[in-house]
mmCIF file of C-alpha atoms in Angstrom:
data_model
loop_
_atom_site.group_PDB
_atom_site.id
_atom_site.type_symbol
_atom_site.label_atom_id
_atom_site.label_comp_id
_atom_site.label_asym_id
_atom_site.label_seq_id
_atom_site.Cartn_x
_atom_site.Cartn_y
_atom_site.Cartn_z
ATOM 1 C CA UNK A 1353 -21.336 -23.574 40.659
ATOM 2 C CA UNK A 1354 -18.931 -24.989 38.647
ATOM 3 C CA UNK A 1355 -15.756 -22.802 38.000
ATOM 4 C CA UNK A 1356 -15.058 -21.901 34.366
ATOM 5 C CA UNK A 1357 -12.372 -24.036 32.710
ATOM 6 C CA UNK A 1358 -9.187 -21.875 32.202
ATOM 7 C CA UNK A 1359 -7.811 -22.361 28.587
ATOM 8 C CA UNK A 1360 -4.245 -21.360 27.783
ATOM 9 C CA UNK A 1361 -4.382 -18.722 25.045
ATOM 10 C CA UNK A 1362 -1.117 -19.723 23.543
ATOM 11 C CA UNK A 1363 -2.557 -23.322 23.238
ATOM 12 C CA UNK A 1364 -5.700 -22.116 21.488
ATOM 13 C CA UNK A 1365 -3.615 -20.025 19.291
ATOM 14 C CA UNK A 1366 -1.378 -22.791 18.212
ATOM 15 C CA UNK A 1367 -4.270 -25.024 17.673
ATOM 16 C CA UNK A 1368 -5.890 -22.347 15.510
ATOM 17 C CA UNK A 1369 -2.348 -22.060 13.644
ATOM 18 C CA UNK A 1370 -2.325 -25.596 12.837
ATOM 19 C CA UNK A 1371 -6.001 -25.841 11.358
ATOM 20 C CA UNK A 1372 -5.352 -22.573 9.324
ATOM 21 C CA UNK A 1373 -1.996 -24.051 7.799
ATOM 22 C CA UNK A 1374 -3.698 -27.349 6.990
ATOM 23 C CA UNK A 1375 -6.644 -25.664 5.365
ATOM 24 C CA UNK A 1376 -4.480 -23.196 3.259
ATOM 25 C CA UNK A 1377 -2.140 -25.885 2.300
ATOM 26 C CA UNK A 1378 -4.897 -28.005 1.072
ATOM 27 C CA UNK A 1379 -6.240 -25.645 -1.527
ATOM 28 C CA UNK A 1380 -2.899 -25.193 -3.402
ATOM 29 C CA UNK A 1381 -2.495 -27.867 -6.125
ATOM 30 C CA UNK A 1382 1.087 -29.402 -6.815
ATOM 31 C CA UNK A 1383 0.488 -28.502 -10.545
ATOM 32 C CA UNK A 1384 0.221 -24.734 -9.386
ATOM 33 C CA UNK A 1385 3.562 -24.894 -7.945
ATOM 34 C CA UNK A 1386 5.175 -26.760 -10.833
ATOM 35 C CA UNK A 1387 5.060 -30.227 -9.190
ATOM 36 C CA UNK A 1388 4.058 -33.495 -10.391
ATOM 37 C CA UNK A 1389 0.622 -34.529 -9.165
ATOM 38 C CA UNK A 1390 1.671 -37.856 -8.223
ATOM 39 C CA UNK A 1391 -0.698 -40.856 -7.778
ATOM 40 C CA UNK A 1392 -0.816 -41.693 -4.169
ATOM 41 C CA UNK A 1393 -1.978 -38.657 -2.549
ATOM 42 C CA UNK A 1394 -4.549 -39.249 0.229
ATOM 43 C CA UNK A 1395 -5.396 -35.654 0.862
ATOM 44 C CA UNK A 1396 -5.862 -32.687 -1.616
ATOM 45 C CA UNK A 1397 -3.332 -30.036 -1.954
ATOM 46 C CA UNK A 1398 0.453 -29.885 -1.086
ATOM 47 C CA UNK A 1399 2.372 -32.167 1.319
ATOM 48 C CA UNK A 1400 3.924 -30.699 4.425
ATOM 49 C CA UNK A 1401 7.453 -31.657 2.965
ATOM 50 C CA UNK A 1402 6.549 -29.852 -0.093
ATOM 51 C CA UNK A 1403 5.535 -26.629 1.464
ATOM 52 C CA UNK A 1404 8.942 -26.842 3.446
ATOM 53 C CA UNK A 1405 11.048 -27.277 0.453
ATOM 54 C CA UNK A 1406 9.278 -24.596 -1.383
ATOM 55 C CA UNK A 1407 9.434 -22.189 1.332
ATOM 56 C CA UNK A 1408 13.280 -23.020 1.936
ATOM 57 C CA UNK A 1409 12.891 -24.308 5.512
ATOM 58 C CA UNK A 1410 13.313 -27.642 7.259
ATOM 59 C CA UNK A 1411 10.710 -30.353 6.816
ATOM 60 C CA UNK A 1412 10.856 -31.298 10.554
ATOM 61 C CA UNK A 1413 10.556 -27.414 11.551
ATOM 62 C CA UNK A 1414 7.651 -26.969 9.276
ATOM 63 C CA UNK A 1415 5.943 -30.142 10.672
ATOM 64 C CA UNK A 1416 6.356 -28.929 14.248
ATOM 65 C CA UNK A 1417 4.913 -25.453 13.159
ATOM 66 C CA UNK A 1418 1.990 -27.051 11.477
ATOM 67 C CA UNK A 1419 1.520 -29.324 14.517
ATOM 68 C CA UNK A 1420 1.425 -26.056 16.876
ATOM 69 C CA UNK A 1421 4.528 -26.690 18.624
ATOM 70 C CA UNK A 1422 6.040 -23.877 20.728
ATOM 71 C CA UNK A 1423 9.076 -23.070 18.285
ATOM 72 C CA UNK A 1424 10.579 -19.741 17.344
ATOM 73 C CA UNK A 1425 9.566 -18.224 13.877
ATOM 74 C CA UNK A 1426 10.603 -15.236 12.044
ATOM 75 C CA UNK A 1427 8.780 -12.931 9.637
ATOM 76 C CA UNK A 1428 11.192 -13.874 6.841
ATOM 77 C CA UNK A 1429 10.085 -17.562 7.149
ATOM 78 C CA UNK A 1430 6.392 -16.608 7.585
ATOM 79 C CA UNK A 1431 6.607 -14.455 4.463
ATOM 80 C CA UNK A 1432 8.165 -17.442 2.538
ATOM 81 C CA UNK A 1433 5.323 -19.629 3.709
ATOM 82 C CA UNK A 1434 2.701 -17.169 2.730
ATOM 83 C CA UNK A 1435 4.327 -17.033 -0.805
ATOM 84 C CA UNK A 1436 3.818 -20.714 -1.021
ATOM 85 C CA UNK A 1437 0.359 -20.849 0.195
ATOM 86 C CA UNK A 1438 -0.487 -17.914 -1.861
ATOM 87 C CA UNK A 1439 -1.784 -15.799 1.156
ATOM 88 C CA UNK A 1440 -3.415 -12.531 0.510
ATOM 89 C CA UNK A 1441 -2.669 -9.701 2.844
ATOM 90 C CA UNK A 1442 -5.434 -10.331 5.486
ATOM 91 C CA UNK A 1443 -4.449 -14.013 5.533
ATOM 92 C CA UNK A 1444 -0.814 -13.306 5.987
ATOM 93 C CA UNK A 1445 -1.479 -10.946 8.916
ATOM 94 C CA UNK A 1446 -3.789 -13.638 10.293
ATOM 95 C CA UNK A 1447 -0.774 -16.002 9.939
ATOM 96 C CA UNK A 1448 1.551 -13.667 11.794
ATOM 97 C CA UNK A 1449 -0.925 -13.249 14.752
ATOM 98 C CA UNK A 1450 -1.322 -16.935 15.156
ATOM 99 C CA UNK A 1451 2.408 -17.684 14.957
ATOM 100 C CA UNK A 1452 2.730 -15.054 17.788
ATOM 101 C CA UNK A 1453 4.287 -12.177 15.945
ATOM 102 C CA UNK A 1454 2.986 -8.595 15.493
ATOM 103 C CA UNK A 1455 1.478 -8.244 12.052
ATOM 104 C CA UNK A 1456 2.802 -5.687 9.825
ATOM 105 C CA UNK A 1457 0.639 -2.615 9.712
ATOM 106 C CA UNK A 1458 -2.304 -2.723 7.031
ATOM 107 C CA UNK A 1459 -1.453 -1.835 3.468
ATOM 108 C CA UNK A 1460 2.121 -2.421 4.310
ATOM 109 C CA UNK A 1461 2.452 -6.229 2.956
ATOM 110 C CA UNK A 1462 3.759 -6.245 -0.541
ATOM 111 C CA UNK A 1463 1.423 -8.006 -2.975
ATOM 112 C CA UNK A 1464 3.046 -11.252 -4.573
ATOM 113 C CA UNK A 1465 1.283 -10.651 -8.175
ATOM 114 C CA UNK A 1466 -0.196 -7.645 -9.934
ATOM 115 C CA UNK A 1467 -3.503 -6.861 -8.723
ATOM 116 C CA UNK A 1468 -4.877 -5.623 -11.937
ATOM 117 C CA UNK A 1469 -6.823 -2.184 -12.807
ATOM 118 C CA UNK A 1470 -8.425 0.059 -10.234
ATOM 119 C CA UNK A 1471 -12.156 -0.957 -9.797
ATOM 120 C CA UNK A 1472 -14.932 1.127 -10.773
ATOM 121 C CA UNK A 1473 -15.939 1.487 -7.105
ATOM 122 C CA UNK A 1474 -12.726 3.208 -6.294
ATOM 123 C CA UNK A 1475 -12.963 5.342 -9.309
ATOM 124 C CA UNK A 1476 -16.369 6.437 -8.363
ATOM 125 C CA UNK A 1477 -15.203 7.204 -4.727
ATOM 126 C CA UNK A 1478 -12.594 9.835 -5.923
ATOM 127 C CA UNK A 1479 -15.057 11.230 -8.474
ATOM 128 C CA UNK A 1480 -17.764 11.798 -5.708
ATOM 129 C CA UNK A 1481 -15.093 13.525 -3.667
ATOM 130 C CA UNK A 1482 -15.525 16.624 -5.671
ATOM 131 C CA UNK A 1483 -15.200 19.582 -5.133
ATOM 132 C CA UNK A 1484 -11.999 18.395 -3.410
ATOM 133 C CA UNK A 1485 -9.202 16.737 -4.950
ATOM 134 C CA UNK A 1486 -8.803 12.911 -4.980
ATOM 135 C CA UNK A 1487 -6.421 10.555 -6.668
ATOM 136 C CA UNK A 1488 -5.254 6.953 -6.334
ATOM 137 C CA UNK A 1489 -1.759 5.828 -6.628
ATOM 138 C CA UNK A 1490 0.015 2.699 -6.954
ATOM 139 C CA UNK A 1491 2.824 1.428 -4.512
ATOM 140 C CA UNK A 1492 5.380 3.196 -6.425
ATOM 141 C CA UNK A 1493 3.321 6.396 -6.185
ATOM 142 C CA UNK A 1494 2.427 6.286 -9.910
ATOM 143 C CA UNK A 1495 -0.717 7.914 -10.658
ATOM 144 C CA UNK A 1496 -3.670 5.688 -11.436
ATOM 145 C CA UNK A 1497 -6.671 8.013 -11.042
ATOM 146 C CA UNK A 1498 -7.354 11.679 -10.554
ATOM 147 C CA UNK A 1499 -10.613 13.624 -10.293
ATOM 148 C CA UNK A 1500 -11.252 16.862 -12.054
ATOM 149 C CA UNK A 1501 -10.303 18.860 -8.813
ATOM 150 C CA UNK A 1502 -6.965 17.370 -8.532
ATOM 151 C CA UNK A 1503 -6.200 18.223 -12.118
ATOM 152 C CA UNK A 1504 -7.308 21.536 -11.555
ATOM 153 C CA UNK A 1505 -5.899 22.464 -8.084
ATOM 154 C CA UNK A 1506 -2.771 20.033 -7.925
ATOM 155 C CA UNK A 1507 -1.922 19.993 -11.814
ATOM 156 C CA UNK A 1508 -1.850 16.182 -11.919
ATOM 157 C CA UNK A 1509 -1.287 14.736 -15.377
ATOM 158 C CA UNK A 1510 -2.275 11.744 -17.059
ATOM 159 C CA UNK A 1511 -2.319 8.321 -15.496
ATOM 160 C CA UNK A 1512 1.203 6.738 -15.184
ATOM 161 C CA UNK A 1513 3.131 9.742 -14.108
ATOM 162 C CA UNK A 1514 4.982 9.340 -10.770
ATOM 163 C CA UNK A 1515 4.229 11.556 -8.107
ATOM 164 C CA UNK A 1516 7.646 11.617 -6.585
ATOM 165 C CA UNK A 1517 9.003 12.558 -10.052
ATOM 166 C CA UNK A 1518 6.349 15.189 -10.194
ATOM 167 C CA UNK A 1519 7.221 16.623 -6.953
ATOM 168 C CA UNK A 1520 11.011 17.309 -7.836
ATOM 169 C CA UNK A 1521 10.930 17.617 -11.671
ATOM 170 C CA UNK A 1522 7.587 19.339 -12.596
ATOM 171 C CA UNK A 1523 8.347 23.063 -12.489
ATOM 172 C CA UNK A 1524 4.604 23.913 -12.537
ATOM 173 C CA UNK A 1525 3.690 21.868 -9.666
ATOM 174 C CA UNK A 1526 6.854 23.137 -7.623
ATOM 175 C CA UNK A 1527 5.895 26.719 -8.315
ATOM 176 C CA UNK A 1528 2.253 26.185 -7.265
ATOM 177 C CA UNK A 1529 2.879 24.470 -4.023
ATOM 178 C CA UNK A 1530 3.842 27.503 -1.638
ATOM 179 C CA UNK A 1531 5.233 25.197 1.100
ATOM 180 C CA UNK A 1532 7.509 22.914 -1.300
ATOM 181 C CA UNK A 1533 10.670 23.185 0.789
ATOM 182 C CA UNK A 1534 8.828 22.462 4.062
ATOM 183 C CA UNK A 1535 7.255 19.437 2.776
ATOM 184 C CA UNK A 1536 10.047 17.967 0.610
ATOM 185 C CA UNK A 1537 12.098 16.154 3.597
ATOM 186 C CA UNK A 1538 8.963 14.330 4.495
ATOM 187 C CA UNK A 1539 7.725 13.389 1.108
ATOM 188 C CA UNK A 1540 11.299 11.646 0.604
ATOM 189 C CA UNK A 1541 11.276 10.091 4.201
ATOM 190 C CA UNK A 1542 7.776 8.749 3.352
ATOM 191 C CA UNK A 1543 8.604 6.977 0.174
ATOM 192 C CA UNK A 1544 11.725 5.366 2.002
ATOM 193 C CA UNK A 1545 9.303 3.845 4.591
ATOM 194 C CA UNK A 1546 7.251 2.668 1.877
ATOM 195 C CA UNK A 1547 10.082 1.039 0.078
ATOM 196 C CA UNK A 1548 11.583 -0.521 3.251
ATOM 197 C CA UNK A 1549 8.255 -2.298 3.867
ATOM 198 C CA UNK A 1550 8.854 -4.119 0.331
ATOM 199 C CA UNK A 1551 12.421 -5.101 0.463
ATOM 200 C CA UNK A 1552 13.776 -6.500 -2.896
ATOM 201 C CA UNK A 1553 10.958 -4.713 -4.912
ATOM 202 C CA UNK A 1554 12.815 -3.403 -7.850
ATOM 203 C CA UNK A 1555 9.927 -1.098 -8.721
ATOM 204 C CA UNK A 1556 10.868 1.329 -5.897
ATOM 205 C CA UNK A 1557 14.700 1.262 -6.731
ATOM 206 C CA UNK A 1558 13.942 2.044 -10.365
ATOM 207 C CA UNK A 1559 11.950 5.221 -9.074
ATOM 208 C CA UNK A 1560 14.845 6.152 -6.661
ATOM 209 C CA UNK A 1561 17.745 5.378 -9.036
ATOM 210 C CA UNK A 1562 16.063 7.639 -11.903
ATOM 211 C CA UNK A 1563 15.409 10.604 -9.570
ATOM 212 C CA UNK A 1564 18.828 10.354 -8.109
ATOM 213 C CA UNK A 1565 20.149 10.949 -11.652
ATOM 214 C CA UNK A 1566 17.913 13.929 -12.390
ATOM 215 C CA UNK A 1567 17.617 15.873 -9.010
ATOM 216 C CA UNK A 1568 20.391 16.868 -6.921
ATOM 217 C CA UNK A 1569 17.682 18.121 -4.222
ATOM 218 C CA UNK A 1570 16.182 14.852 -4.179
ATOM 219 C CA UNK A 1571 19.643 13.021 -3.996
ATOM 220 C CA UNK A 1572 20.613 15.363 -1.163
ATOM 221 C CA UNK A 1573 17.414 14.588 0.854
ATOM 222 C CA UNK A 1574 17.658 10.768 0.025
ATOM 223 C CA UNK A 1575 21.207 10.686 1.546
ATOM 224 C CA UNK A 1576 19.712 12.086 4.909
ATOM 225 C CA UNK A 1577 18.185 8.274 5.616
ATOM 226 C CA UNK A 1578 14.918 10.164 6.869
ATOM 227 C CA UNK A 1579 12.088 7.969 7.454
ATOM 228 C CA UNK A 1580 8.365 8.830 7.946
ATOM 229 C CA UNK A 1581 5.001 7.213 7.804
ATOM 230 C CA UNK A 1582 2.415 8.835 5.697
ATOM 231 C CA UNK A 1583 0.088 11.085 7.638
ATOM 232 C CA UNK A 1584 -1.769 14.269 7.348
ATOM 233 C CA UNK A 1585 0.032 16.915 5.217
ATOM 234 C CA UNK A 1586 -0.670 20.620 4.901
ATOM 235 C CA UNK A 1587 -0.559 21.957 1.352
ATOM 236 C CA UNK A 1588 -0.856 25.393 0.321
ATOM 237 C CA UNK A 1589 -1.364 25.517 -3.589
ATOM 238 C CA UNK A 1590 -1.589 28.891 -5.607
ATOM 239 C CA UNK A 1591 -4.515 29.367 -7.972
ATOM 240 C CA UNK A 1592 -5.835 32.341 -10.033
ATOM 241 C CA UNK A 1593 -8.594 32.721 -7.373
ATOM 242 C CA UNK A 1594 -5.782 32.896 -4.563
ATOM 243 C CA UNK A 1595 -4.297 30.346 -2.231
ATOM 244 C CA UNK A 1596 -5.864 27.011 -1.493
ATOM 245 C CA UNK A 1597 -5.273 25.175 1.594
ATOM 246 C CA UNK A 1598 -5.508 21.524 1.900
ATOM 247 C CA UNK A 1599 -5.173 18.768 4.346
ATOM 248 C CA UNK A 1600 -3.825 15.658 2.444
ATOM 249 C CA UNK A 1601 -4.611 12.270 3.988
ATOM 250 C CA UNK A 1602 -3.355 8.897 2.355
ATOM 251 C CA UNK A 1603 -5.507 6.003 3.097
ATOM 252 C CA UNK A 1604 -4.784 2.245 2.575
ATOM 253 C CA UNK A 1605 -7.267 0.006 0.469
ATOM 254 C CA UNK A 1606 -7.813 -3.087 2.689
ATOM 255 C CA UNK A 1607 -8.200 -5.450 -0.143
ATOM 256 C CA UNK A 1608 -5.781 -3.919 -2.468
ATOM 257 C CA UNK A 1609 -2.352 -3.470 -0.747
ATOM 258 C CA UNK A 1610 -0.793 -1.979 -3.970
ATOM 259 C CA UNK A 1611 -3.088 1.231 -3.912
ATOM 260 C CA UNK A 1612 -3.254 4.279 -1.938
ATOM 261 C CA UNK A 1613 -6.077 6.711 -1.962
ATOM 262 C CA UNK A 1614 -5.044 10.379 -1.456
ATOM 263 C CA UNK A 1615 -7.620 12.627 -0.291
ATOM 264 C CA UNK A 1616 -7.543 16.495 -0.068
ATOM 265 C CA UNK A 1617 -9.911 18.344 2.323
ATOM 266 C CA UNK A 1618 -10.100 22.136 2.658
ATOM 267 C CA UNK A 1619 -8.356 23.339 5.897
ATOM 268 C CA UNK A 1620 -10.774 24.476 8.574
ATOM 269 C CA UNK A 1621 -11.340 28.173 8.438
ATOM 270 C CA UNK A 1622 -10.262 28.654 5.006
ATOM 271 C CA UNK A 1623 -12.211 29.607 1.759
ATOM 272 C CA UNK A 1624 -10.736 26.706 -0.107
ATOM 273 C CA UNK A 1625 -13.897 24.900 -0.751
ATOM 274 C CA UNK A 1626 -15.690 27.961 -2.343
ATOM 275 C CA UNK A 1627 -12.786 28.507 -4.526
ATOM 276 C CA UNK A 1628 -12.669 25.006 -5.693
ATOM 277 C CA UNK A 1629 -16.459 25.143 -6.455
ATOM 278 C CA UNK A 1630 -15.708 28.074 -8.541
ATOM 279 C CA UNK A 1631 -12.779 26.654 -10.282
ATOM 280 C CA UNK A 1632 -14.873 23.605 -11.192
ATOM 281 C CA UNK A 1633 -18.080 25.604 -12.260
ATOM 282 C CA UNK A 1634 -15.665 27.455 -14.718
ATOM 283 C CA UNK A 1635 -14.194 24.227 -15.960
ATOM 284 C CA UNK A 1636 -17.483 22.810 -16.386
ATOM 285 C CA UNK A 1637 -18.698 25.687 -18.518
ATOM 286 C CA UNK A 1638 -15.663 25.762 -20.637
ATOM 287 C CA UNK A 1639 -15.899 21.742 -21.316
ATOM 288 C CA UNK A 1640 -19.490 21.098 -21.132
ATOM 289 C CA UNK A 1641 -18.783 18.754 -17.985
ATOM 290 C CA UNK A 1642 -21.335 17.718 -15.238
ATOM 291 C CA UNK A 1643 -20.034 18.525 -11.561
ATOM 292 C CA UNK A 1644 -20.402 15.687 -9.304
ATOM 293 C CA UNK A 1645 -21.222 16.870 -5.888
ATOM 294 C CA UNK A 1646 -19.104 15.433 -3.034
#
């Protein structure tokens, strides 16, 4: 019996890296990058030296990378190559893995371009989450979509309002969130973590600088340099039917790195779902709306 041939995994990885870079380079036209098309191009797409110049790396180094040589790479260089080759988040994560680096966590790679409006499928998702609150925010925590339960229980406003600003500047929200003081440090630390994942993105800085001028409490918490990843937050909201106890979970959208889905579930053992059903039924009667069951 013939023994199986052992293949060095690094050799396979570097060969796959070469094939991936060549294929992605071929799909980018010189015109897309503001370059003259030229008349003696034997293959479609960009030349190796053009990718190197546009990414700010040495021509020989990029050639060695594409040849699959055993060289040292950094995340900054891979990000620069990713921008030139117009890689989306899954492709950039794939490039990291092929280059031998740990890919950033899913949803933490900053998009290079505005991704457009929220799809109907995602809007439908939060609408069918009723009677529980659900909403969609962008990378800066600007509210994009909120279902009726979120508007009733969480006092969310119209699309465009920033959720971090709401947390510190909206008195109605603050008075309704019974554990506001407990959650505030984690909220600020989570925003810092999101901001750190997108260095140089001025949108985050605008949100922070504006809030620093308007809230001394935010300024104090921001100065602590706390960092935390988004996880499960326990929220206790007041309502005319009594306390509402939620578990809040933030989810990344794999094909929309600029969006987050925030879903609220009633805490186990609480009567929150029943109260939400009553609140929504009353709102339906007042406004003649149809309740979408979740």
